[in-house]
C-alpha angles and dihedrals in degrees: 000000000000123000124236127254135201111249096185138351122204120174121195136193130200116251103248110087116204112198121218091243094047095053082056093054084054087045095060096044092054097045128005097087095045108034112067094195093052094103097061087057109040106085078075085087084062103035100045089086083236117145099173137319140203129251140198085230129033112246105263083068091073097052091074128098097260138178148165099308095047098041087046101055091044084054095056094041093041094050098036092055087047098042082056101048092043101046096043090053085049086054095054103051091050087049095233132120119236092251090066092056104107093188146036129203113178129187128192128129095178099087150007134242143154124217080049122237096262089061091046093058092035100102092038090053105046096235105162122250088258107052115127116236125209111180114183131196150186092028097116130180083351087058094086090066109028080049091060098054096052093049090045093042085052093054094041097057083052105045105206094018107121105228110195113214120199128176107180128163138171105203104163088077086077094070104121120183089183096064102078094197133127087238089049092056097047093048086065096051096051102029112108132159130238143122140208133206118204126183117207138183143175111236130075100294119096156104096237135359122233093228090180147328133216130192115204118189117190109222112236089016101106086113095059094083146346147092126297112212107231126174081251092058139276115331138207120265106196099147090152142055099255102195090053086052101046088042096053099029108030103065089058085043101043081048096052086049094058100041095061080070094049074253119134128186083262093066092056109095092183131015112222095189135179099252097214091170145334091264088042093062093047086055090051090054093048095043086047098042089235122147118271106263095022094121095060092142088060087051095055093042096052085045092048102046113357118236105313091182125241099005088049087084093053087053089056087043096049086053093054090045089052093055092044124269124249114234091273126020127175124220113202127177127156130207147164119330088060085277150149138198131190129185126183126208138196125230103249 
């Protein structure tokens, strides 16, 4: 059976650019005067290895008491606007029409709606009325790559068919003034939105082959990370130092991954990883025995744009594709559960 290959990758931000020291600014505001432990948390604004992000809504906006209803409707407007840039940019560059996609896979876990965001676009877009939908959530920062292998699992098992794969998130709407948490604070100063469209196809056409994909869940780690579901919205879960984690557990994980493909990490000639975080990164190339520094393409993404979730991975990857892929590279990202996924791909 032949393996799927990406045929394009396009990545979008929304318009509204929120600058690092200004989401301190908002984070003082919020917090310094009623969280006693804000202080002690606060040098995360300087030592995320976030310059600025982008945002559905301009700062002032979050300012405002919000709940349900008002994060919700941002959410729809938000990831619909960015669903739409992205794929049609996806669509271009493949040279297809969005009539001719046969499949949908579409990955978000900040926000909820039903009909699901892929239906909502639908008539803008031009998808046909068969055209099968696969919406996934509460994959998280995972959900870039685990998102990739369902959508090149799906293409694979219909050789010709054009599966259209989109991870968009909108994570600043869980900014919540009213959480007076550590987690709370450093989500703000991490939590960017974004999204990426990728086409892919199994036949002989491509930028890059999906050789295989792995999936890893630690046993006893669900408080590690998440969302907690409040009457103000969804909330951060960060109940564990993440970078300690990655650095002591994903090496033997990222090893197991490959293995079940006869791989090892010798046989991997470039890293494309989730840059959750500055600290983050550092823990990848320790867990991974790279040289510091090596991940300089995560860096400038998480500088660029903060850590949008699951598409932040496929800016770090268009960047790679741009500057010419190796024979293998891996792709990582982790993500709640406590989880991992891993994908390799072959230069086309």
């Amino acid at each position: 059976m032949q393996n799927a290959r990406i045929l394009s990758l396009a990545t979008a931000v929304p318009p509204h650019v929120i600058s690092q020291s200004d989401a301190a600014s908002f984070a003082t505001s919020a917090f310094g005067g009623r969280f006693a432990e804000f202080d002690q948390v606060a040098g995360v604004f300087m030592t995320s290895g976030i310059r600025r992000r982008r945002a559905v809504r301009p700062i002032d906006w979050y300012m405002q008491p919000l709940g349900w209803p008002e994060r919700s409707a941002a959410y729809v407007e938000g990831a619909c606007a960015l669903f739409i840039d992205a794929a049609r940019q996806a669509l271009g560059k493949a040279g297809l029409k969005a009539s001719e996609i046969d499949t949908v896979v579409t990955v978000s876990s900040t926000g909820i709606t039903t009909p699901s965001l892929d239906a909502r676009v639908a008539g803008e877009m031009g998808f046909k009325a068969g055209v099968e939908r696969v919406p996934v959530f509460g994959l998280g920062c995972a959900g870039g790559v685990s998102g990739l292998s369902i959508a090149a699992r799906l293409a694979q098992s219909r050789p010709g068919a054009n599966v259209l794969l989109v991870a968009v998130e909108t994570c600043t709407l869980s900014f919540r003034s009213d959480q007076l948490t550590k987690a709370n604070v450093v989500a703000t100063a991490l939590f960017g939105d974004g999204a990426a469209a990728l086409v892919l196809r199994a036949d002989d056409n491509g930028v890059a082959e999906i050789e295989s994909t792995a999936q890893y869940t630690w046993p006893d780690t669900l408080d590690i990370m998440g969302w907690s579901v409040d009457a103000e919205g969804l909330g951060v879960i960060f109940d564990r130092s993440i970078p300690p984690f990655a650095e002591e557990h994903f090496g033997p994980a990222a090893r197991a991954m490959l293995e079940r493909s006869g791989l090892s990490l010798t046989d991997v000639d470039r890293y494309v990883c989730h840059p959750g975080g500055a600290k983050v990164v550092t823990a990848l190339e320790r867990a991974l025995s790279l040289p510091q520094g090596l991940l300089a393409d995560e860096r400038a993404v998480l500088e660029e744009y903060g850590n949008m979730s699951a598409p932040t991975v496929f800016f770090v990857l268009e960047r790679a594709l741009a500057s010419g892929l190796p024979r293998r590279t891996l792709m990582t990202a982790m993500g709640p559960g406590f989880s991992a996924a891993t994908a390799t791909l072959l230069a086309a």
